[in-house]
């Protein structure tokens, strides 16, 4: 990276900077002329007597002449502003483009950092560096050359003007600049030093906060909150001191500059006045000089500001870029080189005296030598600090060795581009990171190396994409299209999304994830427009379920939806809506607040009854829950009113006693109405909802559906026994009803029944497919670590690697499951290389060859039977557990 | 059956005789009322328990495992509290309880059970008395069994 910001600017934007400069210089004649004009107006038009004047072959009287000159003045002002407008826009554009280039460069460097470097830097420092810290640089870069040129040029023009009017006045005007030019940089230097310290201090604080968040458990268990607070206050104090010092110095520079600047008029008035009185200078000239002087202060101030900003920007740039230049950064070519067609790994993996030392001479791997065939299955076992995990990472080329050589088929591993190591080799570590997105996207992640099929753009979007591409290239960004088809189906042995899905499903079975995926699928939704055939079959599952529910021992478990019946196992709100809300329009928890619902209630005359019900429910809640601690879990589980709202409802009931229900304000009515909406008769067993009330709520349901305005129709999908409901989950679609309260084990029995129906109709695969669209959450947090580890294995297998390295990647699973999955994995990788690193030495039994590590060395090698005897290290490890 | 009817049932159970009505209401409101078919298990031997049951109607067998076959050791009926041992001392269920007839029971969460005992010492005493009665019965049965062994 360019060492300084000006080098960066010149290297990447010289042409644009010159354009801005030309525009700036081009504006100067107009500037000069606009300074000259006032003098002409005063001397030639206002104070002169010799009219008419001849100009451009025409004769002008005094007033038209004055108007003409004023008109020219106005035109000049417009031209000047026009220039300024164009320059500003171009500068903004250039600044953004350069900022984009800088951010891209920094981010791309993160992708090439040596892995060990991530131990030394924390994301809490790196994120603000790329996002907020460089932000002001964009503004600066746009004007880095033009601004000093513009204001410097302006100054020169003004000086030239003053000099031409009178050399002595000119000299007087600039007499103080050398002093300023000498003093200010010296003062600024100390400010720069402080600014550097400030950047560092702020960054340390960021890391400090990050550590607090990660280590908050330790802080609680060791009672160190006061210590942490004290340390934090100390840091804040340091930043405060630096800032204060910077302010003092900065404003002193301003003060000094302002003072010196104000000395200049002193010379104008005294010397200029003297010259006018003596008759050596015209009065008009002095006025013009004074007017010019008034124009002189702003550019001078701007120049000074610029000087301070460039110092700031220089420091920021250096402080950020220095963090992105670790030693041993990966060569960019390793990431950009495309592979040879049909490139495969073959031959042996050979390690010759491979060593890995950390900075402080600690030997992690201490002279390891081996030859593994790419068709062998090898278990590497050892104790926690034996270096076995590190060896796996070395073989996966995640860490380069500090000594010795690692080759595959005679080629040095270090020279292989990622297009080979990342496609022909697979590595699964214990973390099993998942990116936010669906299960499917995460499984396909290992197949997205290059864009393979261009995205299709229509007439409207094509120009947008063309412009985006052009902008990206101008800013030094990659032009690859994120919307293109990236998934390499052929690499997985598939010819399209459908056959890839089939492959993925088979592999998911291999890691025993079918049931999980089925559960995910039942909770997921399906767009019947996209998959009409599946929706159709799900409807048949609904029918089959209905049949089964007729059996006497099942009938009580589910209360089906029936347009003409009130559903006692659903809330009042659900009964009223009789459908699934789409979007926020009819959010079921806030249904009482919907104006349309309120209108319907008024229309069928239910409002006052529901208010009365609300009053009773509120009374009951206050009676039952007032005695509990506000944090009690019952509030979450059972209460209709949150603990902190209880007193408010208490007061509300008081108001009702005094003024009656009619006297309530709109807020109170909303609050009260929301309560009965949550009632589920079968669950809460309160007597409020009797048959009469049921009938009236049904009437409200009918009115709601019948009079629903066109605009609100997309906000709800009604329950319809013959129609698939796109907004509801698969399970709800199959069940088409509510699981009944009060029946023992109802949820389990219904679940088993649904599973039976799904299996009978051969729908399990389809349900699992919907499960593929389950959102895993940020970092995969909606999945357990065991599920993430299984998915990571599938993700790696899907690219059909020649060598698979499994580095403690099944540790979250229990022994039996781990062994079963391992056996499946071994069968799947038959004929290809598999290296399995595990703390459980017993699993080595499954492998043809076992390598035992200790203190960074290989201490034993051989078949399991050879090594499985008294006195070996393997035996010791196995008996240890 | 509605909440108010359940409240009546609870009030007639001796153990709850002097628990305040509000607390009893809370008990009824937060407890699930479950219906079991004849032959269905309320819980099984060895499961971890997080609730106790009060039988509102119906009858149940208490079964333990003897050499792989289930043996009925006691019967439980209306107004009886069952399953409290597992939640009192955090051990797995000590027996299987199976409905003999259709049975309705209130499922009392552990948390609420402790809360009631803490707040209403008399209820604690009642629970203790019940446990003591059972212990007494068990001791008697043990003595008889030992006597039979000696007779052989």
mmCIF file of N, CA, C and O in Angstrom, chain A residues 556 620-621 623-625 627-629 632-634 638-640 682-687 741-745 749, chain B residues 1-4 6 21-22 25-36 40-41 102 106 109 111-112 115:
data_model
loop_
_atom_site.group_PDB
_atom_site.id
_atom_site.type_symbol
_atom_site.label_atom_id
_atom_site.label_comp_id
_atom_site.label_asym_id
_atom_site.label_seq_id
_atom_site.Cartn_x
_atom_site.Cartn_y
_atom_site.Cartn_z
ATOM 1 N N UNK A 556 -59.849 -35.675 20.157
ATOM 2 C CA UNK A 556 -59.756 -34.627 21.176
ATOM 3 C C UNK A 556 -58.445 -33.854 21.117
ATOM 4 O O UNK A 556 -58.281 -32.870 21.802
ATOM 5 N N UNK A 620 -58.742 -9.715 37.373
ATOM 6 C CA UNK A 620 -58.228 -11.025 37.751
ATOM 7 C C UNK A 620 -56.701 -11.022 37.772
ATOM 8 O O UNK A 620 -56.074 -11.539 38.696
ATOM 9 N N UNK A 621 -56.107 -10.418 36.756
ATOM 10 C CA UNK A 621 -54.643 -10.375 36.673
ATOM 11 C C UNK A 621 -54.064 -9.640 37.874
ATOM 12 O O UNK A 621 -53.066 -10.055 38.456
ATOM 13 N N UNK A 623 -55.458 -9.293 40.764
ATOM 14 C CA UNK A 623 -55.662 -10.124 41.945
ATOM 15 C C UNK A 623 -54.609 -11.229 42.029
ATOM 16 O O UNK A 623 -54.012 -11.471 43.074
ATOM 17 N N UNK A 624 -54.353 -11.882 40.895
ATOM 18 C CA UNK A 624 -53.462 -13.044 40.906
ATOM 19 C C UNK A 624 -51.992 -12.668 40.983
ATOM 20 O O UNK A 624 -51.212 -13.301 41.682
ATOM 21 N N UNK A 625 -51.616 -11.641 40.270
ATOM 22 C CA UNK A 625 -50.184 -11.439 40.056
ATOM 23 C C UNK A 625 -49.575 -10.280 40.839
ATOM 24 O O UNK A 625 -48.355 -10.123 40.836
ATOM 25 N N UNK A 627 -49.085 -9.952 43.906
ATOM 26 C CA UNK A 627 -48.230 -10.382 45.003
ATOM 27 C C UNK A 627 -46.876 -10.924 44.556
ATOM 28 O O UNK A 627 -46.010 -11.167 45.387
ATOM 29 N N UNK A 628 -46.680 -11.129 43.261
ATOM 30 C CA UNK A 628 -45.433 -11.747 42.802
ATOM 31 C C UNK A 628 -44.342 -10.713 42.585
ATOM 32 O O UNK A 628 -44.618 -9.545 42.329
ATOM 33 N N UNK A 629 -43.081 -11.163 42.682
ATOM 34 C CA UNK A 629 -41.965 -10.283 42.331
ATOM 35 C C UNK A 629 -42.099 -9.913 40.860
ATOM 36 O O UNK A 629 -42.469 -10.753 40.040
ATOM 37 N N UNK A 632 -40.736 -12.353 38.269
ATOM 38 C CA UNK A 632 -41.153 -13.748 38.343
ATOM 39 C C UNK A 632 -41.506 -14.303 36.969
ATOM 40 O O UNK A 632 -42.101 -13.618 36.149
ATOM 41 N N UNK A 633 -41.125 -15.567 36.747
ATOM 42 C CA UNK A 633 -41.333 -16.127 35.406
ATOM 43 C C UNK A 633 -42.810 -16.279 35.054
ATOM 44 O O UNK A 633 -43.175 -16.363 33.898
ATOM 45 N N UNK A 634 -43.677 -16.294 36.060
ATOM 46 C CA UNK A 634 -45.110 -16.412 35.790
ATOM 47 C C UNK A 634 -45.625 -15.282 34.915
ATOM 48 O O UNK A 634 -46.561 -15.457 34.151
ATOM 49 N N UNK A 638 -47.749 -16.664 32.110
ATOM 50 C CA UNK A 638 -49.202 -16.702 32.330
ATOM 51 C C UNK A 638 -49.914 -15.360 32.290
ATOM 52 O O UNK A 638 -51.078 -15.294 31.952
ATOM 53 N N UNK A 639 -49.220 -14.292 32.713
ATOM 54 C CA UNK A 639 -49.965 -13.051 32.892
ATOM 55 C C UNK A 639 -50.254 -12.374 31.565
ATOM 56 O O UNK A 639 -49.438 -12.407 30.645
ATOM 57 N N UNK A 640 -51.401 -11.749 31.453
ATOM 58 C CA UNK A 640 -51.755 -10.979 30.262
ATOM 59 C C UNK A 640 -51.144 -9.583 30.337
ATOM 60 O O UNK A 640 -51.126 -8.851 29.380
ATOM 61 N N UNK A 682 -60.099 -22.625 26.093
ATOM 62 C CA UNK A 682 -59.727 -23.955 26.557
ATOM 63 C C UNK A 682 -58.545 -23.906 27.509
ATOM 64 O O UNK A 682 -58.389 -24.750 28.373
ATOM 65 N N UNK A 683 -57.711 -22.924 27.341
ATOM 66 C CA UNK A 683 -56.541 -22.866 28.189
ATOM 67 C C UNK A 683 -56.811 -22.092 29.476
ATOM 68 O O UNK A 683 -56.432 -22.509 30.559
ATOM 69 N N UNK A 684 -57.461 -20.953 29.359
ATOM 70 C CA UNK A 684 -57.600 -20.091 30.533
ATOM 71 C C UNK A 684 -58.812 -20.434 31.379
ATOM 72 O O UNK A 684 -58.877 -20.057 32.530
ATOM 73 N N UNK A 685 -59.782 -21.106 30.784
ATOM 74 C CA UNK A 685 -60.934 -21.627 31.512
ATOM 75 C C UNK A 685 -61.672 -20.544 32.314
ATOM 76 O O UNK A 685 -62.119 -20.767 33.416
ATOM 77 N N UNK A 686 -61.647 -19.326 31.798
ATOM 78 C CA UNK A 686 -62.446 -18.274 32.426
ATOM 79 C C UNK A 686 -63.832 -18.340 31.797
ATOM 80 O O UNK A 686 -63.991 -18.762 30.660
ATOM 81 N N UNK A 687 -64.838 -17.893 32.546
ATOM 82 C CA UNK A 687 -66.204 -18.106 32.052
ATOM 83 C C UNK A 687 -66.683 -17.047 31.068
ATOM 84 O O UNK A 687 -67.801 -17.097 30.610
ATOM 85 N N UNK A 741 -55.684 -27.901 24.194
ATOM 86 C CA UNK A 741 -55.150 -27.831 25.553
ATOM 87 C C UNK A 741 -55.821 -28.905 26.387
ATOM 88 O O UNK A 741 -56.928 -29.357 26.091
ATOM 89 N N UNK A 742 -55.165 -29.314 27.447
ATOM 90 C CA UNK A 742 -55.825 -30.188 28.407
ATOM 91 C C UNK A 742 -55.760 -31.653 28.056
ATOM 92 O O UNK A 742 -56.286 -32.481 28.786
ATOM 93 N N UNK A 743 -55.144 -32.031 26.942
ATOM 94 C CA UNK A 743 -54.988 -33.435 26.635
ATOM 95 C C UNK A 743 -53.539 -33.820 26.880
ATOM 96 O O UNK A 743 -52.635 -33.163 26.391
ATOM 97 N N UNK A 744 -53.340 -34.886 27.650
ATOM 98 C CA UNK A 744 -51.983 -35.269 27.997
ATOM 99 C C UNK A 744 -51.183 -35.595 26.749
ATOM 100 O O UNK A 744 -51.674 -36.265 25.846
ATOM 101 N N UNK A 745 -49.952 -35.072 26.699
ATOM 102 C CA UNK A 745 -49.010 -35.363 25.604
ATOM 103 C C UNK A 745 -49.573 -35.057 24.219
ATOM 104 O O UNK A 745 -49.197 -35.689 23.239
ATOM 105 N N UNK A 749 -48.146 -36.497 20.544
ATOM 106 C CA UNK A 749 -48.957 -37.444 19.775
ATOM 107 C C UNK A 749 -49.326 -36.876 18.410
ATOM 108 O O UNK A 749 -49.318 -37.582 17.406
ATOM 109 N N UNK B 1 -64.977 -27.900 32.428
ATOM 110 C CA UNK B 1 -64.942 -27.340 33.786
ATOM 111 C C UNK B 1 -64.223 -25.994 33.751
ATOM 112 O O UNK B 1 -63.198 -25.857 33.105
ATOM 113 N N UNK B 2 -64.753 -25.033 34.436
ATOM 114 C CA UNK B 2 -64.145 -23.714 34.391
ATOM 115 C C UNK B 2 -63.252 -23.501 35.600
ATOM 116 O O UNK B 2 -63.219 -24.296 36.533
ATOM 117 N N UNK B 3 -62.547 -22.399 35.548
ATOM 118 C CA UNK B 3 -61.600 -22.070 36.606
ATOM 119 C C UNK B 3 -62.295 -22.024 37.965
ATOM 120 O O UNK B 3 -61.776 -22.536 38.959
ATOM 121 N N UNK B 4 -63.487 -21.463 38.007
ATOM 122 C CA UNK B 4 -64.149 -21.306 39.302
ATOM 123 C C UNK B 4 -64.573 -22.657 39.872
ATOM 124 O O UNK B 4 -64.494 -22.890 41.081
ATOM 125 N N UNK B 6 -62.932 -25.455 39.287
ATOM 126 C CA UNK B 6 -61.692 -26.068 39.762
ATOM 127 C C UNK B 6 -61.320 -25.563 41.139
ATOM 128 O O UNK B 6 -60.822 -26.291 41.991
ATOM 129 N N UNK B 21 -57.472 -17.939 49.346
ATOM 130 C CA UNK B 21 -58.198 -18.143 48.083
ATOM 131 C C UNK B 21 -57.460 -17.592 46.877
ATOM 132 O O UNK B 21 -57.449 -18.213 45.817
ATOM 133 N N UNK B 22 -56.828 -16.432 47.028
ATOM 134 C CA UNK B 22 -56.114 -15.850 45.891
ATOM 135 C C UNK B 22 -55.006 -16.777 45.419
ATOM 136 O O UNK B 22 -54.803 -16.977 44.222
ATOM 137 N N UNK B 25 -56.395 -19.636 43.633
ATOM 138 C CA UNK B 25 -56.817 -19.209 42.305
ATOM 139 C C UNK B 25 -55.612 -19.174 41.362
ATOM 140 O O UNK B 25 -55.676 -19.625 40.224
ATOM 141 N N UNK B 26 -54.508 -18.641 41.891
ATOM 142 C CA UNK B 26 -53.281 -18.590 41.093
ATOM 143 C C UNK B 26 -52.844 -20.008 40.739
ATOM 144 O O UNK B 26 -52.425 -20.283 39.614
ATOM 145 N N UNK B 27 -52.987 -20.908 41.728
ATOM 146 C CA UNK B 27 -52.633 -22.305 41.495
ATOM 147 C C UNK B 27 -53.478 -22.876 40.349
ATOM 148 O O UNK B 27 -52.971 -23.505 39.426
ATOM 149 N N UNK B 28 -54.763 -22.600 40.420
ATOM 150 C CA UNK B 28 -55.662 -23.126 39.396
ATOM 151 C C UNK B 28 -55.354 -22.507 38.031
ATOM 152 O O UNK B 28 -55.346 -23.185 37.006
ATOM 153 N N UNK B 29 -55.075 -21.202 38.031
ATOM 154 C CA UNK B 29 -54.858 -20.493 36.764
ATOM 155 C C UNK B 29 -53.563 -20.936 36.086
ATOM 156 O O UNK B 29 -53.504 -21.060 34.872
ATOM 157 N N UNK B 30 -52.525 -21.155 36.903
ATOM 158 C CA UNK B 30 -51.233 -21.481 36.293
ATOM 159 C C UNK B 30 -51.060 -22.987 36.076
ATOM 160 O O UNK B 30 -50.123 -23.400 35.414
ATOM 161 N N UNK B 31 -51.955 -23.792 36.658
ATOM 162 C CA UNK B 31 -51.820 -25.227 36.441
ATOM 163 C C UNK B 31 -52.565 -25.620 35.172
ATOM 164 O O UNK B 31 -53.646 -25.124 34.906
ATOM 165 N N UNK B 32 -51.950 -26.559 34.465
ATOM 166 C CA UNK B 32 -52.632 -27.083 33.296
ATOM 167 C C UNK B 32 -53.591 -28.161 33.765
ATOM 168 O O UNK B 32 -53.239 -28.959 34.634
ATOM 169 N N UNK B 33 -54.791 -28.195 33.238
ATOM 170 C CA UNK B 33 -55.650 -29.326 33.554
ATOM 171 C C UNK B 33 -55.541 -30.331 32.417
ATOM 172 O O UNK B 33 -55.739 -29.990 31.255
ATOM 173 N N UNK B 34 -55.156 -31.544 32.744
ATOM 174 C CA UNK B 34 -54.918 -32.526 31.701
ATOM 175 C C UNK B 34 -55.858 -33.704 31.833
ATOM 176 O O UNK B 34 -56.158 -34.147 32.946
ATOM 177 N N UNK B 35 -56.312 -34.198 30.700
ATOM 178 C CA UNK B 35 -57.133 -35.396 30.693
ATOM 179 C C UNK B 35 -56.291 -36.556 30.189
ATOM 180 O O UNK B 35 -55.625 -36.444 29.162
ATOM 181 N N UNK B 36 -56.297 -37.658 30.941
ATOM 182 C CA UNK B 36 -55.573 -38.854 30.511
ATOM 183 C C UNK B 36 -56.586 -39.936 30.197
ATOM 184 O O UNK B 36 -57.572 -40.102 30.933
ATOM 185 N N UNK B 40 -53.174 -44.612 30.014
ATOM 186 C CA UNK B 40 -52.108 -43.662 29.696
ATOM 187 C C UNK B 40 -51.289 -43.361 30.959
ATOM 188 O O UNK B 40 -51.836 -43.317 32.063
ATOM 189 N N UNK B 41 -49.959 -43.145 30.770
ATOM 190 C CA UNK B 41 -49.103 -42.853 31.929
ATOM 191 C C UNK B 41 -49.099 -41.369 32.246
ATOM 192 O O UNK B 41 -48.980 -40.533 31.339
ATOM 193 N N UNK B 102 -60.615 -43.070 32.883
ATOM 194 C CA UNK B 102 -60.289 -41.746 32.367
ATOM 195 C C UNK B 102 -60.022 -40.858 33.570
ATOM 196 O O UNK B 102 -60.750 -40.932 34.567
ATOM 197 N N UNK B 106 -54.692 -31.908 37.750
ATOM 198 C CA UNK B 106 -54.071 -30.594 37.617
ATOM 199 C C UNK B 106 -52.565 -30.794 37.689
ATOM 200 O O UNK B 106 -52.063 -31.443 38.611
ATOM 201 N N UNK B 109 -46.753 -26.915 38.466
ATOM 202 C CA UNK B 109 -45.330 -26.733 38.231
ATOM 203 C C UNK B 109 -44.567 -26.672 39.558
ATOM 204 O O UNK B 109 -45.081 -26.171 40.566
ATOM 205 N N UNK B 111 -42.173 -24.918 40.633
ATOM 206 C CA UNK B 111 -41.962 -23.599 41.188
ATOM 207 C C UNK B 111 -43.106 -23.156 42.093
ATOM 208 O O UNK B 111 -42.906 -22.673 43.201
ATOM 209 N N UNK B 112 -44.310 -23.358 41.579
ATOM 210 C CA UNK B 112 -45.486 -22.921 42.305
ATOM 211 C C UNK B 112 -45.681 -23.776 43.564
ATOM 212 O O UNK B 112 -46.075 -23.273 44.627
ATOM 213 N N UNK B 115 -43.459 -22.520 46.200
ATOM 214 C CA UNK B 115 -43.906 -21.213 46.630
ATOM 215 C C UNK B 115 -45.055 -21.356 47.641
ATOM 216 O O UNK B 115 -45.084 -20.684 48.668
#
